PDB file of C-alpha atoms in Angstrom:
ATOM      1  CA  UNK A   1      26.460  -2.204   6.616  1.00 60.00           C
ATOM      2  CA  UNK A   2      24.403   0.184   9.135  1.00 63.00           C
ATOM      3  CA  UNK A   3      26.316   2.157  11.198  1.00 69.00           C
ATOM      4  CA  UNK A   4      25.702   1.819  14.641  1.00 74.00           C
ATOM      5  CA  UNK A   5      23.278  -0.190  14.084  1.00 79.00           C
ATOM      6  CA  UNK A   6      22.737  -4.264  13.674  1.00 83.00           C
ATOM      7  CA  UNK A   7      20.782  -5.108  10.476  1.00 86.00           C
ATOM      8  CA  UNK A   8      19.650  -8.808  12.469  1.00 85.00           C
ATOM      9  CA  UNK A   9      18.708  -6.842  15.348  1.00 85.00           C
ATOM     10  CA  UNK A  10      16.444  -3.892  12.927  1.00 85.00           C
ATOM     11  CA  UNK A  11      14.433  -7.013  11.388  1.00 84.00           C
ATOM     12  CA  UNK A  12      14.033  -8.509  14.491  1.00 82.00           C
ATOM     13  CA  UNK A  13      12.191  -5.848  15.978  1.00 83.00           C
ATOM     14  CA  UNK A  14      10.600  -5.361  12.963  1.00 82.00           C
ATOM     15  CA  UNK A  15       8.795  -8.843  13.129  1.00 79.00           C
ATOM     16  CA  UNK A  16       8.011  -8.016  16.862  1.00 77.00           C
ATOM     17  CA  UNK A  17       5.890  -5.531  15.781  1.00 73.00           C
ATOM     18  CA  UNK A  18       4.722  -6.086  12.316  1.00 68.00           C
ATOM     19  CA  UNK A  19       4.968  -9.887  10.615  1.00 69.00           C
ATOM     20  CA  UNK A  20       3.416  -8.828   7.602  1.00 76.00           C
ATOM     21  CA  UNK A  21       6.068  -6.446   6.369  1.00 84.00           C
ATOM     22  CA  UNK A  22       8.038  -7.286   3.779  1.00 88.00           C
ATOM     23  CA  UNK A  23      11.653  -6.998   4.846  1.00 91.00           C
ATOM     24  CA  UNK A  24      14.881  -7.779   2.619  1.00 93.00           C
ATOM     25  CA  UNK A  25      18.441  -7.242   3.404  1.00 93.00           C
ATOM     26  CA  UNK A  26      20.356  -5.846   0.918  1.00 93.00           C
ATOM     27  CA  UNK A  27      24.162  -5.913   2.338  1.00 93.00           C
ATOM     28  CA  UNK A  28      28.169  -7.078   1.865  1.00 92.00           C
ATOM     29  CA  UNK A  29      27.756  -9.734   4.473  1.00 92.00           C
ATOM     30  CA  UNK A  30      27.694 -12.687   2.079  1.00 92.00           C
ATOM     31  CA  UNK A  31      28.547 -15.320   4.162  1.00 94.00           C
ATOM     32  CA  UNK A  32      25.717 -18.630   4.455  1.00 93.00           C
ATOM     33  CA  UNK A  33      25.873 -17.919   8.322  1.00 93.00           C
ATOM     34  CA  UNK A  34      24.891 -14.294   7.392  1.00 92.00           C
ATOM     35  CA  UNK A  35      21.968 -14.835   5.216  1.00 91.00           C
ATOM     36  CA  UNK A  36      20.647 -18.242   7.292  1.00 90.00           C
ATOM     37  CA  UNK A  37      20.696 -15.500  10.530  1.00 89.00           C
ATOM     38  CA  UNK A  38      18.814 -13.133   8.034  1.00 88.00           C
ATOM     39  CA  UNK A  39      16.434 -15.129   7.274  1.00 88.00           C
ATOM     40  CA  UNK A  40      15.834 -16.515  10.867  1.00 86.00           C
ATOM     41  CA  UNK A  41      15.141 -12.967  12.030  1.00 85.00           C
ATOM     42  CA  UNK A  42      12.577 -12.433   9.506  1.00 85.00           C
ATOM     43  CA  UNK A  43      14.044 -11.259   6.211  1.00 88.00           C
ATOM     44  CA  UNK A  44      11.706 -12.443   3.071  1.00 88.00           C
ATOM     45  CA  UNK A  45      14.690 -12.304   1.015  1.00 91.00           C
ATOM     46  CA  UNK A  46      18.183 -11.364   1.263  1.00 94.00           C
ATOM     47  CA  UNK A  47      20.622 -10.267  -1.197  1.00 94.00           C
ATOM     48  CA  UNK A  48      24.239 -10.039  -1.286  1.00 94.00           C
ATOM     49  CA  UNK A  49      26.604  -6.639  -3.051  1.00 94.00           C
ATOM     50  CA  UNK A  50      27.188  -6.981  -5.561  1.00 93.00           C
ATOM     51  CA  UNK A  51      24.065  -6.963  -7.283  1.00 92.00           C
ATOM     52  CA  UNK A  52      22.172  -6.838 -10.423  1.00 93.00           C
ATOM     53  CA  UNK A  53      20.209  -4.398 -10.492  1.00 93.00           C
ATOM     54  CA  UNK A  54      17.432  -5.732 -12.408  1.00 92.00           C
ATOM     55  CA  UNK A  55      17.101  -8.430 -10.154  1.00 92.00           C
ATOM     56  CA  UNK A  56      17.071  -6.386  -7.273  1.00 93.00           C
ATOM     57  CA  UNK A  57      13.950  -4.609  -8.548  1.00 92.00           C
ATOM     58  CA  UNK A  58      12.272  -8.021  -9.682  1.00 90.00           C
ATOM     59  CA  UNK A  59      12.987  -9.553  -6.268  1.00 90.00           C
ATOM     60  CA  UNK A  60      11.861  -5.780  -4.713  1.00 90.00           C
ATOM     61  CA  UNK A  61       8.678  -6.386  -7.174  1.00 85.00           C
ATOM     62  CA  UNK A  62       7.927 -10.016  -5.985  1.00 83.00           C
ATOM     63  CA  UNK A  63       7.998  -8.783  -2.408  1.00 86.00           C
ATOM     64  CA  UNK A  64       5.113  -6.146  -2.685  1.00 82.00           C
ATOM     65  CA  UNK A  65       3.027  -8.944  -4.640  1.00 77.00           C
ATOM     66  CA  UNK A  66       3.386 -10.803  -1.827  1.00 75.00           C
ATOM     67  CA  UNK A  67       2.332  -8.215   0.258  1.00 74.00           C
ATOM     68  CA  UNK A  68      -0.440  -6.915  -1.016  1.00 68.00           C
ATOM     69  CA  UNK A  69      -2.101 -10.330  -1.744  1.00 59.00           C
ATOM     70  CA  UNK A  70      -2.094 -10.972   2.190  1.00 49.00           C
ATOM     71  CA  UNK A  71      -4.373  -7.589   1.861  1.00 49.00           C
ATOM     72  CA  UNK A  72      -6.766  -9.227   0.387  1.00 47.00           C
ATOM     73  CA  UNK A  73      -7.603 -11.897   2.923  1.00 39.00           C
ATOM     74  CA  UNK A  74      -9.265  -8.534   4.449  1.00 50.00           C
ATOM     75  CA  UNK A  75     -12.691  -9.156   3.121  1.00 58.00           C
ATOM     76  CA  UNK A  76     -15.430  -6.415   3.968  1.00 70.00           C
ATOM     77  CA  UNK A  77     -18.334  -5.537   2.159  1.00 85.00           C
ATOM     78  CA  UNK A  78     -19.378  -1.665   2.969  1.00 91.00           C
ATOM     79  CA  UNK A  79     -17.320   0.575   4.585  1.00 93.00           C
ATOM     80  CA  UNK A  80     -18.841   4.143   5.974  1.00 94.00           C
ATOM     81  CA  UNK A  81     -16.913   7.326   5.917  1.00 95.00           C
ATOM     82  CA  UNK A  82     -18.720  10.429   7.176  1.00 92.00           C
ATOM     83  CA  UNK A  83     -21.961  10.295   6.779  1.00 92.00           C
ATOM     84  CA  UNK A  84     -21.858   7.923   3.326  1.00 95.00           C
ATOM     85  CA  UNK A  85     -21.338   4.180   3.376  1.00 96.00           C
ATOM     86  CA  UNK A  86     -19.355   2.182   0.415  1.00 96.00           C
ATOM     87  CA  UNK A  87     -21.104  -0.705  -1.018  1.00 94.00           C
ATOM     88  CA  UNK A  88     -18.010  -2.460  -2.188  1.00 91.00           C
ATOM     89  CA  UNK A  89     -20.275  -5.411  -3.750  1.00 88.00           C
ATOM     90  CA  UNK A  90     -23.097  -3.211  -5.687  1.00 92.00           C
ATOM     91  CA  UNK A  91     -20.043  -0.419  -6.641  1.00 92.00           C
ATOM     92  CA  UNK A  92     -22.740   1.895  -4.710  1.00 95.00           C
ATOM     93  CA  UNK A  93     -21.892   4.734  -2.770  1.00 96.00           C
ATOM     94  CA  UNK A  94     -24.646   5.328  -0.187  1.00 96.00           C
ATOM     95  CA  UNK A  95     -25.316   9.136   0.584  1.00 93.00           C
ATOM     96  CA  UNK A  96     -27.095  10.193   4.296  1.00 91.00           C
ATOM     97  CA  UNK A  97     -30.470  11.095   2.554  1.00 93.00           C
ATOM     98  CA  UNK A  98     -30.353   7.437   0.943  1.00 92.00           C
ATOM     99  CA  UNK A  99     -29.801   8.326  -2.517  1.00 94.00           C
ATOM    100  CA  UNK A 100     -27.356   6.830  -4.072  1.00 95.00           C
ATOM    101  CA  UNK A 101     -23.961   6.947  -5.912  1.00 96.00           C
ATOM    102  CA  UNK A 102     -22.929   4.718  -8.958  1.00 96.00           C
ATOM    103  CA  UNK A 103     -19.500   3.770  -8.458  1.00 95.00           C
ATOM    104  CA  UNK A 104     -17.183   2.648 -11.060  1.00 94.00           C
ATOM    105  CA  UNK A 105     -14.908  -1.070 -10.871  1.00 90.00           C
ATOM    106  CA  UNK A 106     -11.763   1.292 -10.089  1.00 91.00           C
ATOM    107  CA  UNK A 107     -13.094   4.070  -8.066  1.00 94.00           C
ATOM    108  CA  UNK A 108     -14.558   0.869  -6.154  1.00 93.00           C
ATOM    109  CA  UNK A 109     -11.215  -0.936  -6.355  1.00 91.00           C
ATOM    110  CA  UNK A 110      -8.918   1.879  -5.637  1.00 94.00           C
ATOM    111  CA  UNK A 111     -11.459   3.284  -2.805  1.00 95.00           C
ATOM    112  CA  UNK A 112     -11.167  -0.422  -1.319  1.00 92.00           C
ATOM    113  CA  UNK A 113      -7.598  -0.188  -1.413  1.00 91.00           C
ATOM    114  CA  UNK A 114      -6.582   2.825   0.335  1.00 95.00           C
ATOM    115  CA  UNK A 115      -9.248   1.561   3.187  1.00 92.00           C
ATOM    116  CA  UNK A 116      -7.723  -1.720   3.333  1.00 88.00           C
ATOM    117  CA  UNK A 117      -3.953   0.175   3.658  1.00 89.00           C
ATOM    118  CA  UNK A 118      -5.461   3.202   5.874  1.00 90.00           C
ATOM    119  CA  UNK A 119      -3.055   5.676   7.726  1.00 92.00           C
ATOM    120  CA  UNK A 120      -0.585   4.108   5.473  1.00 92.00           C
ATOM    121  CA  UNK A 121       0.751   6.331   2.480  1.00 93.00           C
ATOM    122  CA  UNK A 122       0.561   4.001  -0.562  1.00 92.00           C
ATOM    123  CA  UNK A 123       2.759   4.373  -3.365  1.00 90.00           C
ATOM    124  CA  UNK A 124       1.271   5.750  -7.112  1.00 88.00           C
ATOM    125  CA  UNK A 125       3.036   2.876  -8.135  1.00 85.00           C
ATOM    126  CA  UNK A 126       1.327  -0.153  -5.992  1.00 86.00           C
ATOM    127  CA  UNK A 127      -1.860   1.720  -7.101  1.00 89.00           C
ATOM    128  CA  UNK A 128      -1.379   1.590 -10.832  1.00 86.00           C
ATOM    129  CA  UNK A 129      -0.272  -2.456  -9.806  1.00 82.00           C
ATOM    130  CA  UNK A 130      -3.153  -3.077  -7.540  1.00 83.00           C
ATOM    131  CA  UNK A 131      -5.906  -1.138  -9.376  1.00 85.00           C
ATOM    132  CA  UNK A 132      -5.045  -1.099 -13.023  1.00 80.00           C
ATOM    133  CA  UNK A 133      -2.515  -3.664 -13.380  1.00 75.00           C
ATOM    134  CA  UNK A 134       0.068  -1.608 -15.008  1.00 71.00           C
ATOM    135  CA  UNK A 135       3.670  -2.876 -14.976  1.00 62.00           C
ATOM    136  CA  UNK A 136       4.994  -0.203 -16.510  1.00 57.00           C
ATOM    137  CA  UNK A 137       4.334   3.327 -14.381  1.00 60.00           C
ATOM    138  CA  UNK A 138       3.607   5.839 -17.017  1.00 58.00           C
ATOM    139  CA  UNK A 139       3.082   9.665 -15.841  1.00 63.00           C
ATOM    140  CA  UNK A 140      -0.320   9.847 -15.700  1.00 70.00           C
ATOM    141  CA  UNK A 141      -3.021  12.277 -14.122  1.00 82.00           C
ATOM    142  CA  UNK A 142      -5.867   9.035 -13.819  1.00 86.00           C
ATOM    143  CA  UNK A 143      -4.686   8.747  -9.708  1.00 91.00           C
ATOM    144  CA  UNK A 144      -4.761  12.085  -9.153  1.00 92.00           C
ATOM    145  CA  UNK A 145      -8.329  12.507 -11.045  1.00 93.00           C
ATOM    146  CA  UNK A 146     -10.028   9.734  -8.857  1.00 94.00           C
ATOM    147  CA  UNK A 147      -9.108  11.621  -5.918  1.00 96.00           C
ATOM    148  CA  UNK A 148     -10.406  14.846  -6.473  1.00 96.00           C
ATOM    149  CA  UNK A 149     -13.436  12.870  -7.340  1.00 96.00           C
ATOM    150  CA  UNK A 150     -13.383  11.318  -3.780  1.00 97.00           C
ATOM    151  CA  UNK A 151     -12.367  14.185  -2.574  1.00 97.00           C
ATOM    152  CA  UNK A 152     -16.006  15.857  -3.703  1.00 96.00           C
ATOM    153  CA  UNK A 153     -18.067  12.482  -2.692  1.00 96.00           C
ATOM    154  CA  UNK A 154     -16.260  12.546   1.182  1.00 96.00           C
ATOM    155  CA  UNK A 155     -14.720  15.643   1.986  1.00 95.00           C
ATOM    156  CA  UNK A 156     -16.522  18.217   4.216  1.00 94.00           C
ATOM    157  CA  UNK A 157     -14.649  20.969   2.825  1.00 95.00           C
ATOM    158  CA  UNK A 158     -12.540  18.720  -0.841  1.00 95.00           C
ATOM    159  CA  UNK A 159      -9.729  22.055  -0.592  1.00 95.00           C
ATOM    160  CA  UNK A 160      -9.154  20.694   3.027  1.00 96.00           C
ATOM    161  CA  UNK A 161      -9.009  16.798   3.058  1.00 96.00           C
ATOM    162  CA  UNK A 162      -9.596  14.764   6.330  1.00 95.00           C
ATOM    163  CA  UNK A 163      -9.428  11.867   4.247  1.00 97.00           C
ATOM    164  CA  UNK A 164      -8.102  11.338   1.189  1.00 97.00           C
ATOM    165  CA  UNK A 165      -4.445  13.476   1.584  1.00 96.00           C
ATOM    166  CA  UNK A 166      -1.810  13.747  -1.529  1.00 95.00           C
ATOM    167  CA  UNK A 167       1.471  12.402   0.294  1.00 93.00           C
ATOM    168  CA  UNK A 168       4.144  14.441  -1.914  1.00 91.00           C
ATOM    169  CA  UNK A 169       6.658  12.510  -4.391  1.00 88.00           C
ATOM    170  CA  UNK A 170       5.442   9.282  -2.359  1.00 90.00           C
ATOM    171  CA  UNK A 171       1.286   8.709  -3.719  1.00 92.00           C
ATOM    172  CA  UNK A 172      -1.629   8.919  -1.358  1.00 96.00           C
ATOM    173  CA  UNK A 173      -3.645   8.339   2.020  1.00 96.00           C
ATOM    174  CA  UNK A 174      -6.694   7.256   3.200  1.00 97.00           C
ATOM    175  CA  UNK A 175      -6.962   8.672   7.121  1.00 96.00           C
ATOM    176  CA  UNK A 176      -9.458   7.708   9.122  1.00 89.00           C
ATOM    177  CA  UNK A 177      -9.947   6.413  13.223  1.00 74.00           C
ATOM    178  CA  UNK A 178     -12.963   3.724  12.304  1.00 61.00           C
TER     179      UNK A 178
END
């Protein structure tokens, strides 16, 4: 239990403000009044101590799925940053002069991701789900490859991102205002 706090009430205002969140109580109240009042305040899912814990991170998994397939009902086609515009369709990346940029399917997929999740830090793992469909999270250097290489398509000054930031221990940003 929170102290000090109401769990009901924190996912209530939760849903006030964002529905699309994916919220699930993990607590000792077990009781079917507790998780019915759960899940009429919003919860996705709710889960009673004790637990297993690989079905805590399967249910934890399922959630995110969830989530970031509602992403996808945000269809665009081009997106500009700076002075360049993304053509998400053609993979092209569409400098100020007009020349243009091939884009790969994951710098195109992973660039189309952060925009879609802007000003939100997204996890190394949801990109290795999203973009390369890993299940397993292996250390790897790929993420942090692709966005130096944004980093030197976008950035005004790559040593100084306005854009693309490295969000420590947690995975990456996209930041822009459009």
């Amino acid at each position: 239990m929170m102290p000090e706090i109401d769990g009901f009430v924190v996912a209530e205002t939760i849903r006030l403000e964002n529905s699309e969140v994916p919220i699930m109580f993990l607590t000792a109240k077990n009781t079917n009044e507790d998780k019915i009042s759960g899940l009429k305040k919003g919860a996705d899912d709710y889960l009673t101590k004790p637990f297993n814990l690989e079905e805590l991170i399967l249910r934890v998994n399922n959630l995110i799925k969830r989530s970031l397939k509602g992403d996808d009902l945000k269809e665009f086609n081009s997106y500009k940053i700076g002075d360049k515009t993304i053509h998400f369709n053609s993979f092209e990346l569409i400098n100020e002069d007009g020349s243009i940029t091939a884009l790969t399917k994951k710098e195109t997929m992973l660039l189309k991701l952060l925009i879609e999740r802007r000003n939100e830090a997204v996890s190394r793992e949801q990109i290795l789900e999203t973009v390369w469909n890993y299940d397993v999270y292996p250390s790897t250097r790929t993420i942090d490859n692709f966005i130096l290489t944004f980093r030197k398509y976008f950035e005004p000054d790559p040593k100084n991102p306005v854009y693309f930031h490295s969000i420590r221990g947690v995975g990456y940003k996209f930041t822009d205002n459009h």
